[in-house]
Every structure is written in structure tokens, then in C-alpha cells.
Coordinates of C-alpha atoms in Angstrom, one line a residue:
X71 CA 63.2 86.8 124.1
X72 CA 60.4 88.7 123.0
X73 CA 62.6 91.5 122.1
X74 CA 64.7 88.8 120.1
X75 CA 61.5 87.6 118.2
X76 CA 60.6 91.4 117.3
X77 CA 64.0 92.2 116.0
X78 CA 64.2 88.8 114.0
X79 CA 61.1 90.1 112.2
X80 CA 60.9 93.5 111.8
X81 CA 65.1 94.1 111.5
X82 CA 67.7 95.8 113.7
X83 CA 65.5 98.0 115.3
X84 CA 64.2 97.3 118.9
X85 CA 60.2 97.6 119.1
X86 CA 59.2 101.0 120.7
X87 CA 56.0 99.3 122.7
X88 CA 58.2 96.8 124.6
X89 CA 60.2 100.0 126.1
X90 CA 56.9 101.5 127.1
X91 CA 55.5 98.2 128.5
X92 CA 58.5 97.6 130.6
X93 CA 58.0 97.5 134.4
X94 CA 59.5 101.0 136.5
X95 CA 61.3 98.2 138.9
X96 CA 62.8 96.0 135.8
X97 CA 66.5 95.5 136.2
X98 CA 68.5 97.2 133.8
X99 CA 68.9 95.4 130.8
X100 CA 72.6 94.2 129.8
X101 CA 74.3 96.6 127.2
X102 CA 72.9 95.6 123.7
X103 CA 75.5 94.4 120.9
X104 CA 76.5 97.0 118.3
X105 CA 73.7 97.7 115.9
X106 CA 76.2 96.6 112.9
X107 CA 76.9 92.8 114.9
X108 CA 72.9 92.3 115.5
X109 CA 72.2 93.1 111.7
X110 CA 74.8 90.7 110.6
X111 CA 73.5 88.1 113.3
X112 CA 69.7 88.7 112.3
X113 CA 70.6 88.4 108.5
X114 CA 72.2 84.9 109.2
X115 CA 69.7 83.6 111.2
X116 CA 66.7 84.7 109.0
X117 CA 68.2 83.2 106.0
X118 CA 68.9 80.0 108.0
X119 CA 65.3 79.8 109.4
X120 CA 63.2 81.4 106.6
X121 CA 64.3 79.0 103.6
X122 CA 62.5 75.4 103.8
X123 CA 62.9 74.8 107.7
X124 CA 63.1 71.3 108.5
X125 CA 63.2 70.4 104.5
X126 CA 65.6 68.3 102.2
X127 CA 64.8 68.0 98.8
X128 CA 65.7 64.6 97.3
X129 CA 64.0 65.0 94.0
X130 CA 64.2 67.9 91.5
X131 CA 60.5 67.2 90.7
X132 CA 59.6 67.8 94.2
X133 CA 61.3 71.8 94.3
X134 CA 59.1 74.5 94.8
X135 CA 57.7 76.6 91.9
X136 CA 59.3 79.8 90.8
X137 CA 56.5 81.9 92.4
X138 CA 56.5 80.0 95.5
X139 CA 60.1 80.3 96.2
X140 CA 59.9 84.3 94.8
X141 CA 57.4 85.0 97.3
X142 CA 59.2 82.9 100.2
X143 CA 62.5 85.3 98.9
X144 CA 60.6 88.5 99.3
X145 CA 58.9 87.7 102.9
X146 CA 62.5 87.0 104.2
X147 CA 64.0 89.8 102.4
X148 CA 61.3 92.7 102.1
X149 CA 64.6 95.0 101.0
X150 CA 65.3 93.4 97.6
X151 CA 62.1 95.3 96.5
X152 CA 63.9 98.5 96.8
X153 CA 66.2 97.3 94.2
X154 CA 63.3 97.6 91.4
X155 CA 65.4 100.2 89.6
X156 CA 68.0 97.4 88.7
X157 CA 65.1 95.4 87.0
X158 CA 63.9 98.2 85.1
X159 CA 67.2 99.2 83.9
X160 CA 67.9 95.6 83.1
X161 CA 64.5 95.3 81.1
X162 CA 65.3 98.7 79.0
X163 CA 68.7 98.4 78.2
X164 CA 69.7 95.0 78.4
X165 CA 66.4 93.2 77.6
X166 CA 68.6 91.0 75.3
X167 CA 69.5 89.0 78.4
X168 CA 65.6 87.9 78.5
X169 CA 65.0 87.4 74.7
X170 CA 68.2 85.2 74.5
X171 CA 66.9 83.2 77.7
X172 CA 70.4 82.9 78.9
X173 CA 71.5 83.2 82.1
X174 CA 75.2 84.4 82.7
X175 CA 76.8 83.6 85.6
X176 CA 80.4 83.6 84.7
X177 CA 81.5 87.2 84.3
X178 CA 81.1 90.0 87.0
X179 CA 79.5 92.2 84.1
X180 CA 80.9 95.8 84.3
X181 CA 81.8 95.6 81.0
X182 CA 78.6 94.7 79.1
X183 CA 77.4 96.9 76.5
X184 CA 73.8 97.5 76.7
X185 CA 71.6 96.8 73.8
X186 CA 70.6 100.1 73.0
X187 CA 73.8 101.0 73.0
X188 CA 75.5 98.9 70.7
X189 CA 72.5 99.5 68.0
X190 CA 73.4 103.3 68.7
X191 CA 76.8 102.7 67.9
X192 CA 76.0 100.6 64.7
X193 CA 73.4 103.2 63.5
X194 CA 75.9 106.0 64.0
X195 CA 78.7 104.9 62.0
X196 CA 76.4 103.5 58.9
X197 CA 72.7 104.9 59.3
X198 CA 70.2 102.4 58.9
X199 CA 67.4 103.1 56.4
X200 CA 63.9 103.8 56.8
X201 CA 62.9 100.2 54.7
X202 CA 65.3 98.3 56.4
X203 CA 64.7 96.1 59.7
X204 CA 66.7 96.5 62.9
X205 CA 69.7 94.5 63.4
X206 CA 69.4 91.6 65.9
X207 CA 71.1 91.4 69.2
X208 CA 73.5 88.6 67.8
X209 CA 74.3 90.6 64.4
X210 CA 75.3 93.9 66.6
X211 CA 77.0 92.2 69.1
X212 CA 79.2 90.8 66.1
X213 CA 79.8 94.5 65.0
X214 CA 83.1 95.6 66.2
X215 CA 82.6 98.6 69.3
X216 CA 85.9 99.5 69.1
X217 CA 89.6 98.0 68.6
X218 CA 92.9 97.8 69.8
X219 CA 96.3 98.8 68.1
X220 CA 99.9 97.8 70.0
X221 CA 101.9 100.8 70.9
X222 CA 105.4 100.3 70.8
X223 CA 106.5 102.1 74.1
X224 CA 107.4 101.4 77.5
X225 CA 105.3 102.0 80.5
X226 CA 107.4 104.7 81.9
X227 CA 107.4 106.8 78.9
X228 CA 103.8 106.3 78.0
X229 CA 102.8 107.9 81.6
X230 CA 105.2 110.6 81.3
X231 CA 105.0 111.9 77.9
X232 CA 101.8 109.6 76.5
X233 CA 99.0 112.3 77.1
X234 CA 95.5 112.0 77.3
X235 CA 95.8 110.1 73.6
X236 CA 92.8 110.3 70.8
X237 CA 89.5 111.8 71.9
X238 CA 87.9 107.9 72.3
X239 CA 90.6 107.3 74.6
X240 CA 90.8 110.7 76.5
X241 CA 86.7 110.0 76.9
X242 CA 86.8 106.7 78.2
X243 CA 90.0 107.2 80.9
X244 CA 87.5 110.3 82.1
X245 CA 84.4 108.2 82.7
X246 CA 86.6 105.6 84.3
X247 CA 88.6 107.7 86.7
X248 CA 85.3 109.6 87.5
X249 CA 83.6 106.1 88.5
X250 CA 86.5 105.5 90.5
X251 CA 86.7 108.7 92.0
X252 CA 90.2 109.2 90.9
X253 CA 92.0 112.4 90.1
X254 CA 93.6 112.9 86.8
X255 CA 96.3 114.7 88.7
X256 CA 97.3 112.1 91.0
X257 CA 96.8 109.1 88.5
X258 CA 97.6 108.1 85.0
X259 CA 96.0 105.1 83.0
X260 CA 97.1 103.2 80.0
X261 CA 95.1 100.4 78.2
X262 CA 96.8 96.8 77.9
X263 CA 95.2 94.2 75.5
X264 CA 94.2 92.3 78.4
X265 CA 94.8 91.5 82.4
X266 CA 97.8 89.3 81.6
X267 CA 99.3 92.0 79.7
X268 CA 98.8 94.4 82.2
X269 CA 100.2 92.1 85.4
X270 CA 103.1 91.3 82.7
X271 CA 103.8 95.1 82.0
X272 CA 103.7 95.9 86.0
X273 CA 106.6 92.7 86.3
X274 CA 108.4 94.2 83.9
X275 CA 108.6 97.8 84.9
X276 CA 109.1 96.9 88.6
X277 CA 112.5 97.6 90.1
X278 CA 112.9 94.0 91.6
X279 CA 116.9 94.7 91.7
X280 CA 116.3 97.0 94.8
X281 CA 112.7 95.5 96.1
X282 CA 113.1 91.6 95.5
X283 CA 109.7 90.9 97.0
X284 CA 106.7 89.4 95.3
X285 CA 104.0 88.7 97.7
X286 CA 100.4 87.6 96.3
X287 CA 97.3 86.8 98.0
X288 CA 95.2 84.8 95.4
X289 CA 93.0 81.8 96.5
X290 CA 92.7 80.8 92.9
X291 CA 94.8 80.1 90.1
X292 CA 94.9 82.8 87.6
X293 CA 96.7 83.0 84.3
X294 CA 97.1 86.7 85.0
X295 CA 98.9 86.4 88.0
X296 CA 101.2 83.2 86.7
X297 CA 102.4 85.6 83.8
X298 CA 103.5 88.2 86.6
X299 CA 105.4 85.4 88.6
X300 CA 107.2 84.1 85.7
X301 CA 108.0 87.4 84.5
X302 CA 108.9 88.5 88.1
X303 CA 111.1 85.4 88.5
X304 CA 113.1 85.9 85.5
X305 CA 114.0 89.4 86.8
X306 CA 115.3 88.2 90.4
X307 CA 112.2 88.2 92.1
X308 CA 111.5 86.3 95.4
X309 CA 108.1 84.9 95.2
X310 CA 105.9 84.7 98.4
X311 CA 102.2 83.6 98.6
X312 CA 99.7 83.6 101.4
X313 CA 97.9 80.6 102.6
X314 CA 94.2 79.7 103.0
X315 CA 92.9 78.0 106.0
X316 CA 90.8 75.2 105.5
X317 CA 87.6 74.5 105.8
X318 CA 86.7 77.9 105.8
X319 CA 89.4 79.3 103.2
X320 CA 89.8 82.5 105.4
X321 CA 93.4 84.2 105.1
X322 CA 96.0 82.5 107.4
X323 CA 96.5 85.9 108.7
X324 CA 99.6 85.1 111.2
X325 CA 101.6 83.9 108.4
X326 CA 100.9 86.8 105.9
X327 CA 101.5 89.4 109.0
X328 CA 105.3 87.7 109.4
X329 CA 105.5 87.9 105.4
X330 CA 104.6 91.9 105.1
X331 CA 106.2 92.7 108.5
X332 CA 110.0 94.0 108.0
X333 CA 112.6 92.9 110.4
X334 CA 114.5 95.8 112.2
X335 CA 117.6 94.7 109.9
X336 CA 115.7 94.6 106.7
X337 CA 114.9 98.4 106.7
X338 CA 115.5 97.9 102.8
X339 CA 113.5 95.0 102.2
X340 CA 110.5 96.0 100.2
X341 CA 108.5 94.5 97.1
X342 CA 105.6 94.3 95.4
X343 CA 102.2 93.4 97.0
X344 CA 99.3 91.8 94.9
X345 CA 95.6 90.8 96.0
X346 CA 92.4 90.6 94.0
X347 CA 89.7 93.2 94.2
X348 CA 87.4 90.3 95.5
X349 CA 88.2 86.5 96.2
X350 CA 86.7 84.7 93.3
X351 CA 88.0 81.7 91.1
X352 CA 88.6 83.6 87.6
X353 CA 87.6 81.4 84.5
X354 CA 90.6 80.2 82.5
X355 CA 91.7 83.1 80.1
X356 CA 92.8 82.7 76.6
X357 CA 96.2 83.1 75.9
X358 CA 96.9 86.3 73.9
X359 CA 99.9 87.4 71.7
X360 CA 99.3 90.8 71.8
X361 CA 101.2 91.9 75.1
X362 CA 102.2 95.5 76.2
X363 CA 100.2 98.8 76.0
X364 CA 97.5 99.5 73.2
X365 CA 95.6 102.3 71.9
X366 CA 91.6 102.1 71.7
X367 CA 90.9 102.4 68.1
X368 CA 87.2 103.4 67.1
X369 CA 86.0 101.1 64.5
X370 CA 85.4 103.8 61.6
X371 CA 89.3 104.2 61.7
X372 CA 89.7 100.7 60.9
X373 CA 87.8 101.3 57.4
X374 CA 90.4 104.4 56.5
X375 CA 93.4 101.7 57.5
X376 CA 92.1 99.6 54.9
X377 CA 93.8 100.5 51.3
X378 CA 93.9 99.0 47.9
X379 CA 97.3 98.2 48.1
X380 CA 97.1 95.8 51.5
X381 CA 97.8 92.5 51.8
X382 CA 95.3 89.3 51.0
X383 CA 94.3 89.6 54.5
X384 CA 93.6 93.2 54.5
X385 CA 91.4 92.6 51.3
X386 CA 89.4 89.7 53.1
X387 CA 88.7 92.0 56.2
X388 CA 87.3 94.3 53.5
X389 CA 85.2 91.7 52.2
X390 CA 84.0 90.7 55.5
X391 CA 83.0 94.0 56.4
X392 CA 80.9 94.8 53.6
X393 CA 79.3 91.1 53.8
X394 CA 78.9 92.2 57.8
X395 CA 77.1 95.3 56.3
X396 CA 74.9 93.2 54.2
X397 CA 73.8 90.8 57.0
X398 CA 73.2 93.7 59.3
X399 CA 70.4 94.7 56.6
X400 CA 72.4 98.1 56.2
X401 CA 71.5 98.9 52.4
X402 CA 69.3 100.9 50.5
X403 CA 69.5 104.5 48.6
X404 CA 71.3 106.1 51.5
X405 CA 74.0 103.3 52.2
X406 CA 77.4 103.9 51.5
X407 CA 77.8 100.7 49.4
X408 CA 74.8 101.8 46.9
X409 CA 75.7 104.4 46.4
X410 CA 79.4 103.8 45.6
X411 CA 77.7 100.8 43.2
X412 CA 75.3 103.3 41.6
X413 CA 77.7 106.3 40.8
X414 CA 80.0 103.6 39.2
X415 CA 77.1 102.3 36.9
X416 CA 76.3 105.9 36.0
X417 CA 79.7 106.9 34.8
X418 CA 80.2 103.7 33.1
X419 CA 76.7 103.4 31.2
X420 CA 76.8 99.5 31.8
X421 CA 75.3 97.3 34.3
X422 CA 77.8 96.5 37.1
X423 CA 78.8 92.7 36.9
X424 CA 77.4 90.3 39.9
X425 CA 80.6 89.4 41.3
X426 CA 82.6 93.0 43.1
X427 CA 85.9 93.6 41.4
X428 CA 88.7 94.9 43.6
X429 CA 88.1 98.2 42.3
X430 CA 84.5 98.4 43.1
X431 CA 85.5 96.9 46.6
X432 CA 88.1 99.5 47.5
X433 CA 85.6 102.4 46.3
X434 CA 83.0 101.3 48.6
X435 CA 85.2 101.2 51.4
X436 CA 86.6 104.5 50.3
X437 CA 83.2 106.0 50.2
X438 CA 82.5 104.7 53.8
X439 CA 85.8 105.9 55.3
X440 CA 85.0 109.6 53.6
X441 CA 81.8 109.5 55.7
X442 CA 83.1 108.4 58.8
X443 CA 86.0 111.1 58.2
X444 CA 83.3 113.6 58.5
X445 CA 82.1 112.1 61.7
X446 CA 85.2 112.1 63.3
X447 CA 85.3 115.8 63.0
X448 CA 82.1 115.7 65.1
X449 CA 82.2 116.3 68.9
X450 CA 82.4 112.3 70.0
X451 CA 80.0 111.7 72.9
X452 CA 81.4 108.4 74.6
X453 CA 79.3 106.7 76.9
X454 CA 80.1 104.1 79.3
X455 CA 76.7 102.9 80.2
X456 CA 77.3 100.1 82.6
X457 CA 79.3 102.3 84.8
X458 CA 76.8 105.0 84.9
X459 CA 74.3 102.5 85.4
X460 CA 76.2 101.2 88.5
X461 CA 77.1 104.5 90.0
X462 CA 73.4 105.8 89.9
X463 CA 72.5 102.8 91.6
X464 CA 75.1 103.1 94.4
X465 CA 76.9 100.3 95.9
X466 CA 74.9 100.0 98.8
X467 CA 71.9 99.1 96.7
X468 CA 73.5 96.7 94.5
X469 CA 75.7 94.9 97.3
X470 CA 72.4 94.3 99.4
X471 CA 70.8 93.1 96.1
X472 CA 73.3 90.6 95.5
X473 CA 73.7 89.4 99.1
X474 CA 70.2 88.7 99.3
X475 CA 70.4 86.7 95.9
X476 CA 73.8 84.7 96.9
X477 CA 72.6 83.8 100.2
X478 CA 69.1 82.5 99.0
X479 CA 71.1 80.5 96.4
X480 CA 73.8 78.8 99.1
X481 CA 70.8 78.3 101.6
X482 CA 69.1 76.2 98.6
X483 CA 71.5 74.2 97.4
X484 CA 72.4 73.2 101.0
X485 CA 68.9 71.5 101.0
X486 CA 69.7 69.5 98.1
X487 CA 70.4 65.7 99.6
X488 CA 71.0 62.3 97.8
X489 CA 67.7 59.9 98.2
X490 CA 68.4 56.6 99.8
X491 CA 71.2 57.6 102.2
X492 CA 71.0 57.7 105.8
X493 CA 73.6 60.0 106.4
X494 CA 71.8 62.7 103.9
X495 CA 74.5 63.0 101.8
X496 CA 74.6 66.6 100.3
X497 CA 74.8 67.1 96.5
X498 CA 76.7 70.2 96.5
X499 CA 80.0 70.8 98.6
X500 CA 80.5 74.6 98.8
X501 CA 84.1 76.2 99.3
X502 CA 84.7 78.7 101.9
X503 CA 81.8 81.1 103.7
X504 CA 78.4 79.2 103.7
X505 CA 75.5 81.8 105.0
X506 CA 76.9 85.0 105.6
X507 CA 76.4 88.7 105.7
X508 CA 79.3 89.7 104.0
X509 CA 80.6 87.1 101.9
X510 CA 81.3 87.9 98.6
X511 CA 79.0 87.0 95.4
X512 CA 80.9 84.5 93.7
X513 CA 80.9 81.3 94.6
X514 CA 83.2 77.8 94.2
X515 CA 81.5 74.7 94.4
X516 CA 81.6 70.8 93.3
X517 CA 78.6 68.3 92.9
X518 CA 78.9 64.8 94.2
X519 CA 76.9 61.9 92.9
X520 CA 75.1 59.5 95.4
X521 CA 78.3 57.1 95.6
X522 CA 80.1 60.6 96.8
X523 CA 82.2 61.0 93.7
X524 CA 82.8 64.0 92.5
X525 CA 80.9 65.2 89.1
X526 CA 83.6 66.3 86.2
X527 CA 83.3 70.2 86.2
X528 CA 83.4 70.2 82.4
X529 CA 80.4 68.1 82.0
X530 CA 78.3 70.6 84.5
X531 CA 79.6 73.4 82.5
X532 CA 78.6 71.8 78.9
X533 CA 75.3 70.3 80.6
X534 CA 74.6 73.7 82.0
X535 CA 75.4 75.7 78.7
X536 CA 73.0 73.4 77.0
X537 CA 70.3 74.5 79.5
X538 CA 71.3 78.0 78.3
X539 CA 73.3 78.8 81.8
X540 CA 76.8 80.1 81.7
X541 CA 78.9 78.7 84.7
X542 CA 82.8 78.5 84.9
X543 CA 85.5 76.2 86.3
X544 CA 88.8 76.9 88.4
X545 CA 91.3 75.6 90.3
X546 CA 91.8 76.6 94.2
X547 CA 95.4 77.0 95.4
X548 CA 97.5 77.7 97.9
X549 CA 95.5 75.9 100.7
X550 CA 96.5 74.7 104.0
X551 CA 95.0 72.3 106.0
X552 CA 95.7 72.1 110.0
X553 CA 96.6 68.6 111.1
X554 CA 93.3 67.7 112.5
X555 CA 91.9 68.1 108.7
X556 CA 94.9 65.7 107.3
X557 CA 92.7 62.9 106.4
X558 CA 90.2 65.0 104.8
X559 CA 93.4 66.8 102.8
X560 CA 94.1 63.5 101.3
X561 CA 90.4 62.9 99.9
X562 CA 90.1 66.4 99.0
X563 CA 93.5 68.0 97.2
X564 CA 94.7 66.8 93.8
X565 CA 97.3 67.9 91.0
X566 CA 96.2 70.2 88.3
X567 CA 95.7 68.9 85.2
X568 CA 97.7 70.7 82.3
X569 CA 98.1 69.9 78.7
X570 CA 101.7 68.6 77.0
X571 CA 103.0 72.3 76.6
X572 CA 102.2 73.3 80.0
X573 CA 103.9 70.4 81.7
X574 CA 106.9 70.9 79.5
X575 CA 107.4 74.6 80.9
X576 CA 106.7 73.4 84.5
X577 CA 109.0 70.3 84.4
X578 CA 111.5 72.2 86.9
X579 CA 108.9 73.3 89.0
X580 CA 106.7 71.6 91.8
X581 CA 103.4 70.3 90.6
X582 CA 100.4 72.7 91.8
X583 CA 97.8 71.3 94.2
X584 CA 94.8 72.1 94.9
X585 CA 91.0 71.7 94.3
X586 CA 89.2 72.1 90.8
X587 CA 85.7 73.5 91.0
X588 CA 82.6 75.0 89.3
X589 CA 82.2 78.9 89.8
X590 CA 79.8 81.5 89.3
X591 CA 79.8 85.4 89.7
X592 CA 76.6 87.4 90.4
X593 CA 76.9 90.5 88.2
X594 CA 74.8 93.7 89.5
X595 CA 72.2 92.7 86.9
X596 CA 71.4 89.0 88.3
X597 CA 67.9 88.8 89.6
X598 CA 65.8 86.2 91.5
X599 CA 64.8 84.0 88.2
X600 CA 68.9 83.6 87.7
X601 CA 69.8 81.9 90.7
X602 CA 66.3 80.0 90.7
X603 CA 67.2 78.4 87.3
X604 CA 70.6 77.6 88.5
X605 CA 69.0 75.8 91.3
X606 CA 66.4 73.9 89.7
X607 CA 69.6 72.8 87.1
X608 CA 71.7 71.6 89.8
X609 CA 68.9 69.7 91.4
X610 CA 69.0 67.5 88.3
X611 CA 72.0 65.9 89.6
X612 CA 70.0 64.2 92.3
X613 CA 68.6 61.7 89.6
X614 CA 71.4 59.2 89.4
X615 CA 70.1 57.8 85.9
X616 CA 70.4 61.4 84.8
X617 CA 74.1 61.7 85.8
X618 CA 75.2 58.0 84.5
X619 CA 73.6 58.9 80.8
X620 CA 75.3 62.4 80.7
X621 CA 78.5 60.9 81.5
X622 CA 78.3 58.5 79.0
X623 CA 76.7 60.9 76.7
X624 CA 79.7 63.2 77.4
X625 CA 82.8 60.9 77.4
X626 CA 81.4 59.0 74.0
X627 CA 80.7 62.3 72.2
X628 CA 82.9 65.4 73.6
X629 CA 85.7 63.8 74.9
X630 CA 87.9 63.8 72.0
X631 CA 86.8 67.5 71.4
X632 CA 86.5 69.5 74.3
X633 CA 89.9 70.4 76.4
X634 CA 89.9 69.8 80.0

């Protein structure tokens, strides 16, 4: 018992003093568990026993302060301090997250541009004058970092003959391949407009005539996956899906094994196996009319592509761009727009009219285009700073940090109980694993009021947004309930709500059943303040008056404008 106590305090390593003080005639100890198993067990025990032991919170005003919670957090997870480099990077490169006072829990965050990176991009294309003020983070975020241009090619020809593409594309491909430790001699890469386009491209290119199976392992609804399934079905594919056992939502491995292993008589029975990199509920993606392979276009090239003979839309883009330059305070003697305007006035000998004519606008854009053409001749330095930051920190450090945060959050959420209930009815229902060493850093959950009725996910999302917290919502699917959970299945499962267009497209298909949930995902930049603010926000739902008041406000103000 002493050894177990010491292990629980100091980690997985045994106390050397216990070995020295051990009597010589002591019976040999049983063979210890593996170090990995011991660490996992110790972690779960520490998390369960360290945070608010024997305590339930029934009032959001009774929650411990941030500092008290953080001190307790560090005491339980002292190694969290070893990830201070993440906080340093966040403060230096992504400090706009703190300035905006916004908690972003609706994305993984690998594609986030740093503030300094965006500012550098703006300054490189259109240099700021010494007298002008720096653009705000909101203004910089509206400036295009790059654009996409659709390519009329098929996947096979692009892989075989597409080459490295532009210097921008080549540099970004190199950065991504290096991060993934993949050789360009063994792998090729193409860019698509979005994830749905990528999945559809694979479905259109895979030889389903000879390999008819499409096996998916998704515990959540995904628009990209649905696009792949629909495209594959039209090409004759046999669609199969793994199932997930209730209540822990682990893969039904026995059934999956039967779907994967080929029978002896089916030697040529092959197919496409699709699974997510991480078990999580992704947010609903916006539908896009742009499909297939695309090229990455630097924003400077957009200027050159807009000529005076363009359509009304193109001329409007010119006006918008010039307006955006003015909004970014990019004006003065060195700015291209003022230079063009000054030249025009000197040549005509007259003052320019207040309103820009079409000729002046073309000249302004043309001057900017000439400047950017000179820049294109120089060596382009493409920085994927977010990937570089993740790579410099290492997956071990990032994984440990997020492990501490998500398990603390789960422990804290499970402590929220409704008042005046003898059964200590919980506010939060978490789906899938609870406190666990190797659980993912994404979480799906629902909130229930004191009567046991589920709080609408869209209401939670809108209230969170009002509190500067970004959440998402999704739909758990492919759930399998053993017979002993049949009663719970009847209470839990629901049909997916869809708009009229989706309903018409799915008339011939069976209804989708699952569970609508609220979701979060912790990026590598997440810190303790993020999860603490989420906890205090959710705790407000312990107040029955708060829930009823917000439900009334939502139904009266938003029901006609918010899409569910």
C-alpha cells in the first residue's frame, strides 16, 4: 500500500527508499505491471481523486476561482508546466486570440495563421508607410492570404503530369510533406477546394467496377463522407459501415473484422477503407459549388487577372480591393494608389474629380499589378508557421498538454449536478470515454435541465457565442445498442432533422438515426483558461430560470432566422 501511495504522488517510478528499507527475509513481491499500464492507471486515479473530491457543484456561483482551480490543476499535473513553450508561442504569434478574448473550441487549429504572419503578408504585397498605423487583427484577417483557381483536369493526369505547380504550390507541398515525413518520390499531392471535394475526387477515381466495397468507420455524420458515399453508390459500390457499441462508443470490433477479412472464395474482393484520423464529431461544412482539383493562387496574381475589359463583377472586385487598401490604412506617398493618382493629376494639369473614374481605377490596379510582378520575380519564402510550431514542440509535448486539459474538463463537468434532486441528476452527459489516459481531445456532450429534458444544441451554441466561446454541434451515427440497453436506446436515439432539399434527396433512403450533440475540439494552442471559461459557462445552465429565460428569448427572437 505504501508503494501504491508513493506511486500515486510521484509518478510511475518506485520510491528507492522503499527498496533499501525492505527486510531481507521479505517474501518476493509479485511481478509488477508494465510501466505503461501503471502510468495509465495512475493518471486516471490521480485525475479522479485530485479534482473536487467528494464535491458536487449545484450553483454556478459556487465554483472555485480561476486561480484556485489552476493551482489545483498544476498540483495534479505538474508536467503541464513543461509545455510553457506553447504558451510562449501563443503569446508571441497568436496573441490576437487573447486580444479578441475569444475561446475557439470549434476547430483543431492546425490551419490557423499567426498574427505576425498575416501582417507580414499584407506588408509584403502593399508596404505600409511610416505614417500609417498598423492594421488591426480583424482587418488583416479579411485580406486574402491566397486564393484558389479550379483546374479542368482529372486526378490521374494531374498525379502523372501535373508537376510541382507554381512556386507557391511547390513550397507548400514541400512543407506539408516534410511535416508528415513523406517522401516526394513515393507520394504525390493535389490541392482541392475543401474536404468534400477531396472525398468526391477519390470516389470518382477509385475502380469500383473491380473492387466494389466501400467500408467506412465514422462515428459521426460527415458531409464529406456523405458526398463520397453518394458518388460511390452511383458508380456501383457496395457501402458498408462499422458500428459503435453503446455506451462507451467503441468500435464493434467483431463485426468490423468480419467486414474486413475476405472469405477464401472471395480472393478478388477488395475495396476502399475510409476512417477519420481522430474520432470526433466534425461541424457541418458549408456546401461548395467548387469541386475537384484546384491551384493555389497568390493574392498578388488576382490583381493582374483583373483588366479593364472585365465584367461588372470584376470591376466591382477592383473597387472592393482599392477600398480594402484604404481600410487597411495603406495610403500615403509610397502607396501605389496615391502614386497613380498623383501621376494622373500631373499629366493632365487639373485636379482629379472626387469620384474615381473607370480609367483611374484601372491605372491604380495596373500600378499595383506592376509592383507585384516585380515581387514575383524574387524568391518567394513560404512559411507554414503553424506546422512549424507543432513540429518544433513535438507531438509528445502537445499530446500530454491536451491530455491534461481535456481530462480536467471532463472531471469538472461531471461535478455539475442539478440542485433539489435527490438522485444528483447530472447537468452534462458525455458520450464515449470519460476520464482516460489515451482519450481523444475532442468531446461530444449534451446538457439536460432539471426536468431531464435536453437543452437544444443550437441554443447552447448561440449562448456560447454571446460569451465569446465558439462551439460546434454534430450528429453521432452508426450506434449499436446491446439488448440490455434497449430501453435507453428508445429514450436516446432520434431521427436526424434535415431541410426540405435534403428530405427530397433522401426520400428513397432510410431515415438517419443517431444523437444530436454539442462538440468541442482542443487545438494545440488551447490553455487552461480556455477550458475553465467553458466550464463556468456551462455551469450557468444549473440555474433553471436562466435556461427558461434563454429558451424564451431564443424561440421569440431567433427561431425564424437560425437554421437548425
